[in-house]
mmCIF file of N, CA and C in Angstrom:
data_model
loop_
_atom_site.group_PDB
_atom_site.id
_atom_site.type_symbol
_atom_site.label_atom_id
_atom_site.label_comp_id
_atom_site.label_asym_id
_atom_site.label_seq_id
_atom_site.Cartn_x
_atom_site.Cartn_y
_atom_site.Cartn_z
ATOM 1 N N MET A 17 1.051 -1.546 0.057
ATOM 2 C CA MET A 17 0.021 0.023 0.131
ATOM 3 C C MET A 17 1.098 1.854 -0.331
ATOM 4 N N LEU A 18 1.985 1.101 1.025
ATOM 5 C CA LEU A 18 2.821 2.487 1.209
ATOM 6 C C LEU A 18 3.749 2.701 -0.494
ATOM 7 N N LYS A 19 3.612 1.849 -0.879
ATOM 8 C CA LYS A 19 4.659 1.774 -2.572
ATOM 9 C C LYS A 19 3.873 2.314 -3.367
ATOM 10 N N LYS A 20 2.509 2.100 -3.671
ATOM 11 C CA LYS A 20 1.741 2.370 -4.358
ATOM 12 C C LYS A 20 1.240 4.159 -4.162
ATOM 13 N N LEU A 21 1.350 4.400 -2.894
ATOM 14 C CA LEU A 21 1.377 5.837 -2.705
ATOM 15 C C LEU A 21 2.305 6.507 -2.845
ATOM 16 N N THR A 22 3.432 6.296 -2.575
ATOM 17 C CA THR A 22 4.686 7.123 -2.669
ATOM 18 C C THR A 22 4.967 7.246 -4.294
ATOM 19 N N THR A 23 4.629 5.988 -5.481
ATOM 20 C CA THR A 23 4.833 6.302 -6.690
ATOM 21 C C THR A 23 4.757 7.514 -7.267
ATOM 22 N N PRO A 24 3.287 7.474 -6.959
ATOM 23 C CA PRO A 24 2.782 8.773 -7.859
ATOM 24 C C PRO A 24 2.937 10.139 -7.158
ATOM 25 N N LEU A 25 3.008 10.178 -5.761
ATOM 26 C CA LEU A 25 3.477 11.421 -5.017
ATOM 27 C C LEU A 25 4.586 11.747 -5.160
ATOM 28 N N GLY A 26 5.450 10.903 -5.583
ATOM 29 C CA GLY A 26 7.166 11.110 -6.088
ATOM 30 C C GLY A 26 7.112 11.702 -7.230
ATOM 31 N N ILE A 27 6.462 10.982 -8.408
ATOM 32 C CA ILE A 27 6.423 11.652 -9.630
ATOM 33 C C ILE A 27 5.479 12.433 -9.527
ATOM 34 N N PHE A 28 4.497 13.424 -8.604
ATOM 35 C CA PHE A 28 3.682 14.490 -8.503
ATOM 36 C C PHE A 28 4.983 15.564 -8.171
ATOM 37 N N PHE A 29 5.921 15.490 -7.273
ATOM 38 C CA PHE A 29 6.580 16.441 -6.336
ATOM 39 C C PHE A 29 7.683 16.502 -7.610
ATOM 40 N N SER A 30 8.128 15.822 -8.075
ATOM 41 C CA SER A 30 9.116 15.691 -9.165
ATOM 42 C C SER A 30 8.836 16.206 -10.560
ATOM 43 N N LEU A 31 7.670 16.348 -10.937
ATOM 44 C CA LEU A 31 7.584 17.183 -11.626
ATOM 45 C C LEU A 31 7.057 18.812 -11.349
ATOM 46 N N LEU A 32 6.597 18.955 -10.117
ATOM 47 C CA LEU A 32 6.329 19.947 -9.641
ATOM 48 C C LEU A 32 7.551 20.716 -9.189
ATOM 49 N N ILE A 33 8.461 20.203 -8.988
ATOM 50 C CA ILE A 33 10.115 20.864 -8.562
ATOM 51 C C ILE A 33 10.594 21.394 -10.103
ATOM 52 N N LEU A 34 10.498 20.254 -10.998
ATOM 53 C CA LEU A 34 11.215 20.338 -12.408
ATOM 54 C C LEU A 34 10.375 21.697 -12.587
ATOM 55 N N ILE A 35 8.773 21.899 -12.655
ATOM 56 C CA ILE A 35 8.345 22.868 -12.856
ATOM 57 C C ILE A 35 8.305 24.420 -12.799
ATOM 58 N N ILE A 36 8.736 24.381 -11.166
ATOM 59 C CA ILE A 36 9.231 25.487 -10.386
ATOM 60 C C ILE A 36 10.697 26.160 -11.124
ATOM 61 N N ALA A 37 11.727 25.369 -10.982
ATOM 62 C CA ALA A 37 12.938 25.495 -11.578
ATOM 63 C C ALA A 37 12.888 25.473 -12.949
ATOM 64 N N THR A 38 11.813 25.129 -13.847
ATOM 65 C CA THR A 38 11.969 25.797 -15.311
ATOM 66 C C THR A 38 11.654 27.449 -15.076
ATOM 67 N N PHE A 39 10.244 27.631 -14.752
ATOM 68 C CA PHE A 39 10.002 28.784 -14.113
ATOM 69 C C PHE A 39 11.036 30.042 -13.747
ATOM 70 N N TYR A 40 11.399 29.508 -12.597
ATOM 71 C CA TYR A 40 12.500 30.654 -12.081
ATOM 72 C C TYR A 40 13.894 30.866 -12.986
ATOM 73 N N VAL A 41 13.949 29.464 -13.883
ATOM 74 C CA VAL A 41 15.346 29.666 -15.168
ATOM 75 C C VAL A 41 14.479 30.613 -15.969
ATOM 76 N N THR A 42 13.918 30.646 -16.500
ATOM 77 C CA THR A 42 13.131 31.784 -17.725
ATOM 78 C C THR A 42 13.025 32.764 -17.114
ATOM 79 N N ILE A 43 12.409 32.880 -15.682
ATOM 80 C CA ILE A 43 12.734 34.505 -15.369
ATOM 81 C C ILE A 43 13.612 35.010 -14.648
ATOM 82 N N TRP A 44 14.375 34.063 -14.698
ATOM 83 C CA TRP A 44 16.129 34.970 -14.089
ATOM 84 C C TRP A 44 16.769 35.286 -15.361
ATOM 85 N N ARG A 45 16.546 34.552 -16.936
ATOM 86 C CA ARG A 45 17.405 35.346 -17.895
ATOM 87 C C ARG A 45 16.628 35.784 -18.544
ATOM 88 N N GLY A 46 15.133 36.058 -18.170
ATOM 89 C CA GLY A 46 14.562 37.325 -19.044
ATOM 90 C C GLY A 46 15.290 38.473 -18.206
ATOM 91 N N ILE A 47 15.245 38.785 -17.168
ATOM 92 C CA ILE A 47 15.489 39.706 -16.093
ATOM 93 C C ILE A 47 17.348 40.066 -16.467
ATOM 94 N N ASN A 48 17.917 39.312 -16.844
ATOM 95 C CA ASN A 48 19.315 39.216 -16.604
ATOM 96 C C ASN A 48 20.116 39.285 -17.619
ATOM 97 N N GLU A 49 19.638 38.806 -19.079
ATOM 98 C CA GLU A 49 20.566 38.912 -19.782
ATOM 99 C C GLU A 49 19.982 40.028 -20.770
ATOM 100 N N PRO A 50 20.841 40.445 -21.787
ATOM 101 C CA PRO A 50 21.113 41.655 -22.109
ATOM 102 C C PRO A 50 20.241 41.715 -23.953
ATOM 103 N N MET A 51 19.403 42.472 -24.167
ATOM 104 C CA MET A 51 18.622 42.133 -25.325
ATOM 105 C C MET A 51 19.929 41.644 -26.714
ATOM 106 N N GLN A 52 20.832 42.502 -26.731
ATOM 107 C CA GLN A 52 21.776 41.788 -27.635
ATOM 108 C C GLN A 52 23.233 42.086 -27.148
ATOM 109 N N ALA A 53 24.190 41.655 -27.712
ATOM 110 C CA ALA A 53 25.614 41.263 -27.107
ATOM 111 C C ALA A 53 26.201 43.024 -27.727
ATOM 112 N N GLU A 54 26.179 42.974 -28.808
ATOM 113 C CA GLU A 54 26.936 44.799 -29.338
ATOM 114 C C GLU A 54 26.329 45.406 -28.744
ATOM 115 N N ASN A 55 27.010 46.806 -28.628
ATOM 116 C CA ASN A 55 27.188 48.077 -28.054
ATOM 117 C C ASN A 55 26.360 48.768 -28.847
ATOM 118 N N ALA A 56 25.168 48.803 -28.606
ATOM 119 C CA ALA A 56 24.395 50.182 -29.452
ATOM 120 C C ALA A 56 23.840 51.013 -28.571
ATOM 121 N N GLU A 57 23.828 52.206 -28.333
ATOM 122 C CA GLU A 57 22.895 53.380 -27.471
ATOM 123 C C GLU A 57 21.891 54.079 -28.038
ATOM 124 N N VAL A 58 20.994 53.608 -27.149
ATOM 125 C CA VAL A 58 20.087 54.326 -27.615
ATOM 126 C C VAL A 58 19.626 55.486 -26.585
ATOM 127 N N GLY A 59 18.948 57.284 -27.208
ATOM 128 C CA GLY A 59 17.869 57.899 -26.302
ATOM 129 C C GLY A 59 16.519 57.483 -26.019
ATOM 130 N N PHE A 60 16.548 57.469 -24.723
ATOM 131 C CA PHE A 60 14.743 56.393 -23.968
ATOM 132 C C PHE A 60 14.379 57.756 -22.955
ATOM 133 N N VAL A 61 13.420 58.344 -23.688
ATOM 134 C CA VAL A 61 12.625 59.358 -22.997
ATOM 135 C C VAL A 61 11.830 59.037 -21.815
ATOM 136 N N ILE A 62 11.640 59.137 -20.471
ATOM 137 C CA ILE A 62 10.244 58.684 -19.705
ATOM 138 C C ILE A 62 9.164 59.950 -19.952
ATOM 139 N N GLU A 63 8.252 60.286 -19.821
ATOM 140 C CA GLU A 63 7.354 61.552 -19.970
ATOM 141 C C GLU A 63 6.762 61.540 -18.416
ATOM 142 N N GLN A 64 6.541 62.759 -17.753
ATOM 143 C CA GLN A 64 6.002 62.566 -16.494
ATOM 144 C C GLN A 64 4.695 61.822 -16.635
ATOM 145 N N GLY A 65 4.272 60.924 -15.409
ATOM 146 C CA GLY A 65 3.161 60.575 -15.216
ATOM 147 C C GLY A 65 3.032 58.980 -16.064
ATOM 148 N N GLN A 66 4.183 59.028 -16.911
ATOM 149 C CA GLN A 66 3.913 57.429 -17.393
ATOM 150 C C GLN A 66 3.911 56.252 -16.554
ATOM 151 N N GLY A 67 2.971 55.395 -16.207
ATOM 152 C CA GLY A 67 3.393 54.332 -15.737
ATOM 153 C C GLY A 67 4.251 53.132 -16.116
ATOM 154 N N VAL A 68 4.867 52.164 -15.174
ATOM 155 C CA VAL A 68 5.634 50.699 -15.394
ATOM 156 C C VAL A 68 5.160 50.464 -16.709
ATOM 157 N N ARG A 69 3.704 49.722 -16.946
ATOM 158 C CA ARG A 69 3.569 49.055 -17.668
ATOM 159 C C ARG A 69 3.742 50.278 -19.779
ATOM 160 N N GLN A 70 3.345 51.298 -19.278
ATOM 161 C CA GLN A 70 3.650 52.404 -20.638
ATOM 162 C C GLN A 70 5.250 52.401 -20.994
ATOM 163 N N ILE A 71 6.300 52.128 -20.052
ATOM 164 C CA ILE A 71 7.491 52.164 -20.166
ATOM 165 C C ILE A 71 8.231 50.946 -20.219
ATOM 166 N N GLY A 72 7.150 49.999 -19.892
ATOM 167 C CA GLY A 72 8.001 48.685 -20.558
ATOM 168 C C GLY A 72 7.333 48.270 -21.798
ATOM 169 N N ASN A 73 6.418 48.904 -22.355
ATOM 170 C CA ASN A 73 6.047 48.979 -23.749
ATOM 171 C C ASN A 73 7.164 49.111 -24.313
ATOM 172 N N GLN A 74 7.498 50.442 -24.107
ATOM 173 C CA GLN A 74 8.332 51.595 -24.743
ATOM 174 C C GLN A 74 9.529 50.882 -24.629
ATOM 175 N N LEU A 75 10.145 49.918 -24.008
ATOM 176 C CA LEU A 75 11.631 50.154 -24.028
ATOM 177 C C LEU A 75 11.414 48.842 -25.184
ATOM 178 N N ALA A 76 10.337 47.510 -24.976
ATOM 179 C CA ALA A 76 10.010 46.918 -25.927
ATOM 180 C C ALA A 76 10.217 47.109 -27.150
ATOM 181 N N GLU A 77 9.168 48.660 -27.844
ATOM 182 C CA GLU A 77 8.733 48.930 -29.008
ATOM 183 C C GLU A 77 10.445 49.406 -29.321
ATOM 184 N N GLU A 78 11.470 49.857 -28.749
ATOM 185 C CA GLU A 78 12.616 50.329 -28.740
ATOM 186 C C GLU A 78 13.648 49.261 -28.603
ATOM 187 N N GLY A 79 13.232 48.395 -28.271
ATOM 188 C CA GLY A 79 14.592 46.991 -28.647
ATOM 189 C C GLY A 79 15.391 47.212 -27.358
ATOM 190 N N LEU A 80 14.763 47.552 -26.650
ATOM 191 C CA LEU A 80 16.096 47.791 -25.558
ATOM 192 C C LEU A 80 15.533 46.210 -24.442
ATOM 193 N N ILE A 81 14.391 46.173 -24.586
ATOM 194 C CA ILE A 81 14.622 44.309 -24.115
ATOM 195 C C ILE A 81 13.349 43.354 -24.827
ATOM 196 N N ARG A 82 13.543 42.245 -24.275
ATOM 197 C CA ARG A 82 12.500 41.027 -25.117
ATOM 198 C C ARG A 82 11.157 41.343 -24.826
ATOM 199 N N ARG A 83 10.527 41.410 -23.628
ATOM 200 C CA ARG A 83 9.174 41.394 -23.212
ATOM 201 C C ARG A 83 9.273 42.335 -22.458
ATOM 202 N N PRO A 84 7.790 42.959 -22.393
ATOM 203 C CA PRO A 84 7.566 44.237 -21.249
ATOM 204 C C PRO A 84 7.557 43.384 -19.565
ATOM 205 N N PHE A 85 6.686 42.480 -19.639
ATOM 206 C CA PHE A 85 6.624 41.129 -18.849
ATOM 207 C C PHE A 85 7.731 41.317 -17.710
ATOM 208 N N TYR A 86 9.022 41.166 -18.369
ATOM 209 C CA TYR A 86 10.134 41.358 -17.458
ATOM 210 C C TYR A 86 10.080 42.031 -16.633
ATOM 211 N N PHE A 87 10.055 43.638 -17.397
ATOM 212 C CA PHE A 87 10.574 45.233 -16.580
ATOM 213 C C PHE A 87 9.648 44.820 -15.861
ATOM 214 N N TYR A 88 7.991 44.702 -16.086
ATOM 215 C CA TYR A 88 6.882 45.190 -14.744
ATOM 216 C C TYR A 88 7.294 44.319 -13.449
ATOM 217 N N LEU A 89 7.678 43.008 -13.769
ATOM 218 C CA LEU A 89 7.794 41.819 -12.970
ATOM 219 C C LEU A 89 8.997 42.609 -11.957
ATOM 220 N N TYR A 90 9.783 43.070 -12.525
ATOM 221 C CA TYR A 90 11.266 43.138 -12.030
ATOM 222 C C TYR A 90 10.684 43.992 -10.821
ATOM 223 N N ALA A 91 10.722 45.448 -11.531
ATOM 224 C CA ALA A 91 9.854 46.621 -11.177
ATOM 225 C C ALA A 91 9.347 46.614 -9.949
ATOM 226 N N ALA A 92 8.230 45.664 -9.761
ATOM 227 C CA ALA A 92 7.460 44.803 -8.962
ATOM 228 C C ALA A 92 8.032 44.734 -7.967
ATOM 229 N N PHE A 93 8.746 43.616 -7.993
ATOM 230 C CA PHE A 93 9.327 42.728 -7.382
ATOM 231 C C PHE A 93 10.396 43.765 -6.154
ATOM 232 N N LYS A 94 10.906 44.563 -7.047
ATOM 233 C CA LYS A 94 12.215 45.415 -6.020
ATOM 234 C C LYS A 94 11.246 46.901 -5.473
ATOM 235 N N LYS A 95 10.288 46.933 -5.475
ATOM 236 C CA LYS A 95 9.602 47.571 -5.454
ATOM 237 C C LYS A 95 10.027 49.677 -6.203
ATOM 238 N N ILE A 96 10.186 49.159 -7.243
ATOM 239 C CA ILE A 96 10.704 50.597 -7.839
ATOM 240 C C ILE A 96 9.872 51.004 -8.967
ATOM 241 N N ASP A 97 8.674 50.435 -9.150
ATOM 242 C CA ASP A 97 7.553 50.841 -10.148
ATOM 243 C C ASP A 97 7.119 51.859 -9.884
ATOM 244 N N LYS A 98 7.537 52.883 -8.567
ATOM 245 C CA LYS A 98 6.563 53.644 -7.974
ATOM 246 C C LYS A 98 7.915 55.201 -8.142
ATOM 247 N N ASN A 99 9.175 54.411 -8.418
ATOM 248 C CA ASN A 99 10.144 55.223 -8.215
ATOM 249 C C ASN A 99 11.088 55.200 -10.088
ATOM 250 N N LEU A 100 10.385 54.959 -10.896
ATOM 251 C CA LEU A 100 10.990 55.403 -12.097
ATOM 252 C C LEU A 100 10.715 56.824 -12.616
ATOM 253 N N GLN A 101 11.790 57.742 -12.887
ATOM 254 C CA GLN A 101 11.718 58.646 -12.700
ATOM 255 C C GLN A 101 11.711 59.411 -14.477
ATOM 256 N N ALA A 102 10.867 60.883 -14.724
ATOM 257 C CA ALA A 102 11.015 61.392 -15.768
ATOM 258 C C ALA A 102 12.009 61.616 -16.515
ATOM 259 N N GLY A 103 12.037 61.879 -17.813
ATOM 260 C CA GLY A 103 13.630 62.766 -17.727
ATOM 261 C C GLY A 103 14.270 61.535 -19.208
ATOM 262 N N GLU A 104 15.416 62.031 -19.734
ATOM 263 C CA GLU A 104 15.802 61.499 -21.110
ATOM 264 C C GLU A 104 17.333 60.920 -20.875
ATOM 265 N N TYR A 105 17.333 59.559 -20.794
ATOM 266 C CA TYR A 105 17.579 58.438 -20.234
ATOM 267 C C TYR A 105 18.971 57.994 -21.982
ATOM 268 N N SER A 106 20.152 57.922 -21.432
ATOM 269 C CA SER A 106 21.180 56.803 -22.951
ATOM 270 C C SER A 106 21.030 55.679 -22.546
ATOM 271 N N LEU A 107 20.551 54.621 -22.643
ATOM 272 C CA LEU A 107 20.468 53.062 -22.547
ATOM 273 C C LEU A 107 21.122 52.516 -23.675
ATOM 274 N N ASN A 108 21.627 51.396 -23.221
ATOM 275 C CA ASN A 108 22.369 50.685 -24.336
ATOM 276 C C ASN A 108 21.856 49.270 -24.530
ATOM 277 N N LYS A 109 21.767 48.664 -25.442
ATOM 278 C CA LYS A 109 21.029 47.299 -26.222
ATOM 279 C C LYS A 109 21.577 46.276 -25.456
ATOM 280 N N ASN A 110 22.737 46.817 -24.618
ATOM 281 C CA ASN A 110 24.042 45.627 -24.153
ATOM 282 C C ASN A 110 23.271 45.410 -22.803
ATOM 283 N N MET A 111 21.833 46.249 -22.237
ATOM 284 C CA MET A 111 22.009 46.454 -20.862
ATOM 285 C C MET A 111 20.879 45.119 -20.825
ATOM 286 N N SER A 112 20.846 45.001 -19.242
ATOM 287 C CA SER A 112 19.585 43.880 -18.866
ATOM 288 C C SER A 112 18.510 44.455 -18.417
ATOM 289 N N VAL A 113 17.584 43.809 -18.100
ATOM 290 C CA VAL A 113 15.992 44.428 -17.694
ATOM 291 C C VAL A 113 16.693 45.278 -16.341
ATOM 292 N N ARG A 114 17.656 44.131 -15.549
ATOM 293 C CA ARG A 114 17.774 44.656 -13.963
ATOM 294 C C ARG A 114 18.396 46.136 -14.114
ATOM 295 N N ALA A 115 19.669 46.241 -14.881
ATOM 296 C CA ALA A 115 20.852 47.244 -15.261
ATOM 297 C C ALA A 115 19.671 48.203 -15.811
ATOM 298 N N ILE A 116 18.905 48.249 -16.678
ATOM 299 C CA ILE A 116 18.015 49.620 -17.184
ATOM 300 C C ILE A 116 16.352 49.801 -16.114
ATOM 301 N N ALA A 117 16.166 49.035 -15.355
ATOM 302 C CA ALA A 117 15.463 49.143 -14.003
ATOM 303 C C ALA A 117 16.193 50.140 -13.265
ATOM 304 N N LYS A 118 17.433 49.943 -13.003
ATOM 305 C CA LYS A 118 18.306 50.499 -12.016
ATOM 306 C C LYS A 118 18.462 51.948 -12.296
ATOM 307 N N LYS A 119 19.118 51.974 -13.575
ATOM 308 C CA LYS A 119 18.731 53.231 -14.151
ATOM 309 C C LYS A 119 18.193 54.205 -13.856
ATOM 310 N N LEU A 120 16.840 53.606 -14.656
ATOM 311 C CA LEU A 120 15.723 54.571 -14.487
ATOM 312 C C LEU A 120 15.317 55.169 -13.322
ATOM 313 N N SER A 121 15.346 53.920 -11.919
ATOM 314 C CA SER A 121 14.675 54.365 -10.881
ATOM 315 C C SER A 121 15.964 55.388 -10.064
ATOM 316 N N GLY A 122 17.040 54.873 -10.507
ATOM 317 C CA GLY A 122 17.861 55.695 -9.980
ATOM 318 C C GLY A 122 18.032 57.327 -10.288
ATOM 319 N N GLY A 123 16.840 58.152 -11.659
ATOM 320 C CA GLY A 123 17.388 59.168 -12.322
ATOM 321 C C GLY A 123 18.309 59.617 -12.996
ATOM 322 N N GLU A 124 19.386 58.738 -13.184
ATOM 323 C CA GLU A 124 20.593 58.690 -14.023
ATOM 324 C C GLU A 124 20.270 59.504 -15.481
ATOM 325 N N VAL A 125 19.620 60.685 -15.633
ATOM 326 C CA VAL A 125 19.638 61.290 -16.876
ATOM 327 C C VAL A 125 20.831 61.658 -17.885
ATOM 328 N N ALA A 126 20.451 61.604 -19.238
ATOM 329 C CA ALA A 126 21.460 61.680 -20.126
ATOM 330 C C ALA A 126 21.510 62.796 -19.733
ATOM 331 N N GLU A 127 23.408 63.696 -20.487
ATOM 332 C CA GLU A 127 23.564 65.206 -19.897
ATOM 333 C C GLU A 127 23.750 65.846 -21.262
#
């Protein structure tokens, strides 16, 4: 009886761990890997009153990030979604979502 119970339970937990690990790696890669390896500088403007979703969509449209979802997720997780500051920024296509979010929340505007 115990063997019949542990086999399906073991399979269930193994699959659950595999799914969680896959999800974690996917999110980690989306946040930490840059859009491209080569160095390409892009001017980026955040207007007063723009929200995190608008900013994420704009970053994706300009080719700075692959998917806006990773930007929303990282900004919400780090609680910087309310700290994104308006201004003109000099961003690079070899920056990760993490680096871009840090720069936009720190107010490091282009001169």
